[in-house]
Amino acid sequence: MRWNYQKDIDYSQINKESVKDNKFLFYLVTIASFIEITSDEYAKNLSQYYNDNKEAVNWLQNKWEKEEIQHGESLKKYVQTVWSDFDWQKAYELFLKDYIPLCKSENFQPTKAKEMLARMIVETGTSTFYRALEAYAKEVNEPVLAKIAYNIYKDEVDHYSYFDRYFKLYNENEKNKRGDIVKVIYSRLKEVDNEDAYLAFNAICKTKKGKECEKKDYEEFKKTINEFAKKYYPYNMSIKMLLHPLSLNKTVEKAMVPTIRGAIKILGL
Ligand SMILES: [Fe+2]
Ligand SMILES: [Fe+2]
């Protein structure tokens, strides 16, 4: 692994004053920690799906899974350091109860190349998210979170290129056309607003307030996410990563940018 959160991140240097009352950041980082730390479920299912490919399984289990879990651990420690009165473990257990049934391989794409492509879209989402989080952390003057986010961002881009490599490998046989590729990208993008974040948000609410969260609280949180995205989300990076599997020539790619930008706005990203 290129970094180790226990050695390379000095949590004692956190500028707590600048973040401790930031409710939005608390929810954002806690939700991310829950989803990342549960990556072993996906690693298990993906390893089964690709069991014909020893190299891919080895990478998934010995690199991808370990790095994703480190993302979760580093964020968990951040939450526990800044918001120490929050019972992370209790909230996480509530989250797991609802989340585990969703991590099923039945939700995978129907073919191996297409699932690799779907994973590229997920890594596009995570790498751009952490890029945005890094920019946000810098702006609120919290260098430790900025450093964690930067490290995670680098890993996620690396994951993207591995999935890209395997996508190309499987697609040599499958020969999916651009139309098929667009369909997978689109369907995966639509799932971005899926239940994961809501389940995590609700588990946090229940732990903090002892009751289910109200719809309006979650709507409010989503509104703040949109403002966050408008300001910090690296749209151009995201568009480039989304268009890459289509292997378009540069002129066509350039012409596509406004369409994709419009599409991801419509999808509320
Ligand atoms: Fe991650
Ligand atoms: Fe990743």
PDB file of N, CA and C in Angstrom, residues 216-249:
ATOM      1  N   LYS A 216     -37.165  15.168   5.836  1.00  0.00           N
ATOM      2  CA  LYS A 216     -36.684  16.539   5.586  1.00  0.00           C
ATOM      3  C   LYS A 216     -35.209  16.716   6.006  1.00  0.00           C
ATOM      4  N   ASP A 217     -34.773  15.951   7.006  1.00  0.00           N
ATOM      5  CA  ASP A 217     -33.363  16.041   7.413  1.00  0.00           C
ATOM      6  C   ASP A 217     -32.461  15.536   6.287  1.00  0.00           C
ATOM      7  N   TYR A 218     -32.905  14.422   5.694  1.00  0.00           N
ATOM      8  CA  TYR A 218     -32.099  13.849   4.617  1.00  0.00           C
ATOM      9  C   TYR A 218     -32.117  14.750   3.384  1.00  0.00           C
ATOM     10  N   GLU A 219     -33.303  15.327   3.100  1.00  0.00           N
ATOM     11  CA  GLU A 219     -33.417  16.258   1.959  1.00  0.00           C
ATOM     12  C   GLU A 219     -32.482  17.444   2.157  1.00  0.00           C
ATOM     13  N   GLU A 220     -32.464  17.916   3.377  1.00  0.00           N
ATOM     14  CA  GLU A 220     -31.597  19.051   3.736  1.00  0.00           C
ATOM     15  C   GLU A 220     -30.120  18.695   3.496  1.00  0.00           C
ATOM     16  N   PHE A 221     -29.771  17.479   3.918  1.00  0.00           N
ATOM     17  CA  PHE A 221     -28.392  17.013   3.749  1.00  0.00           C
ATOM     18  C   PHE A 221     -28.044  16.929   2.256  1.00  0.00           C
ATOM     19  N   LYS A 222     -29.008  16.408   1.473  1.00  0.00           N
ATOM     20  CA  LYS A 222     -28.752  16.283   0.028  1.00  0.00           C
ATOM     21  C   LYS A 222     -28.580  17.651  -0.633  1.00  0.00           C
ATOM     22  N   LYS A 223     -29.351  18.607  -0.131  1.00  0.00           N
ATOM     23  CA  LYS A 223     -29.227  19.972  -0.664  1.00  0.00           C
ATOM     24  C   LYS A 223     -27.818  20.517  -0.406  1.00  0.00           C
ATOM     25  N   THR A 224     -27.328  20.250   0.781  1.00  0.00           N
ATOM     26  CA  THR A 224     -25.974  20.724   1.113  1.00  0.00           C
ATOM     27  C   THR A 224     -24.935  20.000   0.255  1.00  0.00           C
ATOM     28  N   ILE A 225     -25.185  18.717  -0.027  1.00  0.00           N
ATOM     29  CA  ILE A 225     -24.262  17.965  -0.903  1.00  0.00           C
ATOM     30  C   ILE A 225     -24.220  18.626  -2.281  1.00  0.00           C
ATOM     31  N   ASN A 226     -25.395  19.019  -2.785  1.00  0.00           N
ATOM     32  CA  ASN A 226     -25.429  19.657  -4.099  1.00  0.00           C
ATOM     33  C   ASN A 226     -24.623  20.951  -4.118  1.00  0.00           C
ATOM     34  N   GLU A 227     -24.744  21.709  -3.039  1.00  0.00           N
ATOM     35  CA  GLU A 227     -23.961  22.963  -2.966  1.00  0.00           C
ATOM     36  C   GLU A 227     -22.466  22.648  -2.914  1.00  0.00           C
ATOM     37  N   PHE A 228     -22.146  21.630  -2.139  1.00  0.00           N
ATOM     38  CA  PHE A 228     -20.752  21.168  -2.019  1.00  0.00           C
ATOM     39  C   PHE A 228     -20.231  20.774  -3.409  1.00  0.00           C
ATOM     40  N   ALA A 229     -21.059  19.995  -4.147  1.00  0.00           N
ATOM     41  CA  ALA A 229     -20.645  19.524  -5.475  1.00  0.00           C
ATOM     42  C   ALA A 229     -20.433  20.695  -6.431  1.00  0.00           C
ATOM     43  N   LYS A 230     -21.386  21.627  -6.404  1.00  0.00           N
ATOM     44  CA  LYS A 230     -21.280  22.776  -7.324  1.00  0.00           C
ATOM     45  C   LYS A 230     -19.953  23.494  -7.148  1.00  0.00           C
ATOM     46  N   LYS A 231     -19.527  23.583  -5.921  1.00  0.00           N
ATOM     47  CA  LYS A 231     -18.321  24.337  -5.626  1.00  0.00           C
ATOM     48  C   LYS A 231     -17.037  23.525  -5.795  1.00  0.00           C
ATOM     49  N   TYR A 232     -17.077  22.258  -5.414  1.00  0.00           N
ATOM     50  CA  TYR A 232     -15.807  21.514  -5.331  1.00  0.00           C
ATOM     51  C   TYR A 232     -15.692  20.322  -6.272  1.00  0.00           C
ATOM     52  N   TYR A 233     -16.819  19.870  -6.842  1.00  0.00           N
ATOM     53  CA  TYR A 233     -16.760  18.632  -7.636  1.00  0.00           C
ATOM     54  C   TYR A 233     -15.977  18.835  -8.933  1.00  0.00           C
ATOM     55  N   PRO A 234     -14.964  17.971  -9.205  1.00  0.00           N
ATOM     56  CA  PRO A 234     -14.175  18.141 -10.429  1.00  0.00           C
ATOM     57  C   PRO A 234     -14.903  17.544 -11.649  1.00  0.00           C
ATOM     58  N   TYR A 235     -15.855  18.300 -12.188  1.00  0.00           N
ATOM     59  CA  TYR A 235     -16.690  17.789 -13.292  1.00  0.00           C
ATOM     60  C   TYR A 235     -15.862  17.333 -14.481  1.00  0.00           C
ATOM     61  N   ASN A 236     -14.838  18.114 -14.820  1.00  0.00           N
ATOM     62  CA  ASN A 236     -14.076  17.748 -16.016  1.00  0.00           C
ATOM     63  C   ASN A 236     -13.339  16.422 -15.849  1.00  0.00           C
ATOM     64  N   MET A 237     -12.823  16.223 -14.663  1.00  0.00           N
ATOM     65  CA  MET A 237     -12.137  14.956 -14.378  1.00  0.00           C
ATOM     66  C   MET A 237     -13.138  13.801 -14.492  1.00  0.00           C
ATOM     67  N   SER A 238     -14.330  14.015 -13.934  1.00  0.00           N
ATOM     68  CA  SER A 238     -15.356  12.992 -13.960  1.00  0.00           C
ATOM     69  C   SER A 238     -15.771  12.655 -15.402  1.00  0.00           C
ATOM     70  N   ILE A 239     -15.983  13.688 -16.204  1.00  0.00           N
ATOM     71  CA  ILE A 239     -16.404  13.476 -17.596  1.00  0.00           C
ATOM     72  C   ILE A 239     -15.336  12.693 -18.370  1.00  0.00           C
ATOM     73  N   LYS A 240     -14.100  13.076 -18.163  1.00  0.00           N
ATOM     74  CA  LYS A 240     -12.992  12.383 -18.838  1.00  0.00           C
ATOM     75  C   LYS A 240     -12.979  10.891 -18.483  1.00  0.00           C
ATOM     76  N   MET A 241     -13.168  10.606 -17.194  1.00  0.00           N
ATOM     77  CA  MET A 241     -13.137   9.211 -16.743  1.00  0.00           C
ATOM     78  C   MET A 241     -14.351   8.432 -17.261  1.00  0.00           C
ATOM     79  N   LEU A 242     -15.487   9.120 -17.361  1.00  0.00           N
ATOM     80  CA  LEU A 242     -16.698   8.446 -17.851  1.00  0.00           C
ATOM     81  C   LEU A 242     -16.617   8.157 -19.346  1.00  0.00           C
ATOM     82  N   LEU A 243     -15.979   9.073 -20.081  1.00  0.00           N
ATOM     83  CA  LEU A 243     -15.908   8.894 -21.537  1.00  0.00           C
ATOM     84  C   LEU A 243     -14.794   7.944 -21.964  1.00  0.00           C
ATOM     85  N   HIS A 244     -13.800   7.784 -21.111  1.00  0.00           N
ATOM     86  CA  HIS A 244     -12.626   6.988 -21.469  1.00  0.00           C
ATOM     87  C   HIS A 244     -12.946   5.582 -22.040  1.00  0.00           C
ATOM     88  N   PRO A 245     -13.884   4.821 -21.410  1.00  0.00           N
ATOM     89  CA  PRO A 245     -14.132   3.464 -21.950  1.00  0.00           C
ATOM     90  C   PRO A 245     -14.695   3.456 -23.363  1.00  0.00           C
ATOM     91  N   LEU A 246     -15.186   4.595 -23.830  1.00  0.00           N
ATOM     92  CA  LEU A 246     -15.766   4.623 -25.180  1.00  0.00           C
ATOM     93  C   LEU A 246     -14.694   4.718 -26.266  1.00  0.00           C
ATOM     94  N   SER A 247     -13.439   4.948 -25.866  1.00  0.00           N
ATOM     95  CA  SER A 247     -12.325   5.112 -26.815  1.00  0.00           C
ATOM     96  C   SER A 247     -12.693   6.008 -27.995  1.00  0.00           C
ATOM     97  N   LEU A 248     -13.148   7.188 -27.680  1.00  0.00           N
ATOM     98  CA  LEU A 248     -13.522   8.119 -28.750  1.00  0.00           C
ATOM     99  C   LEU A 248     -12.276   8.859 -29.215  1.00  0.00           C
ATOM    100  N   ASN A 249     -12.322   9.371 -30.444  1.00  0.00           N
ATOM    101  CA  ASN A 249     -11.184  10.211 -30.793  1.00  0.00           C
ATOM    102  C   ASN A 249     -11.368  11.587 -30.146  1.00  0.00           C
TER     103      ASN A 249
END
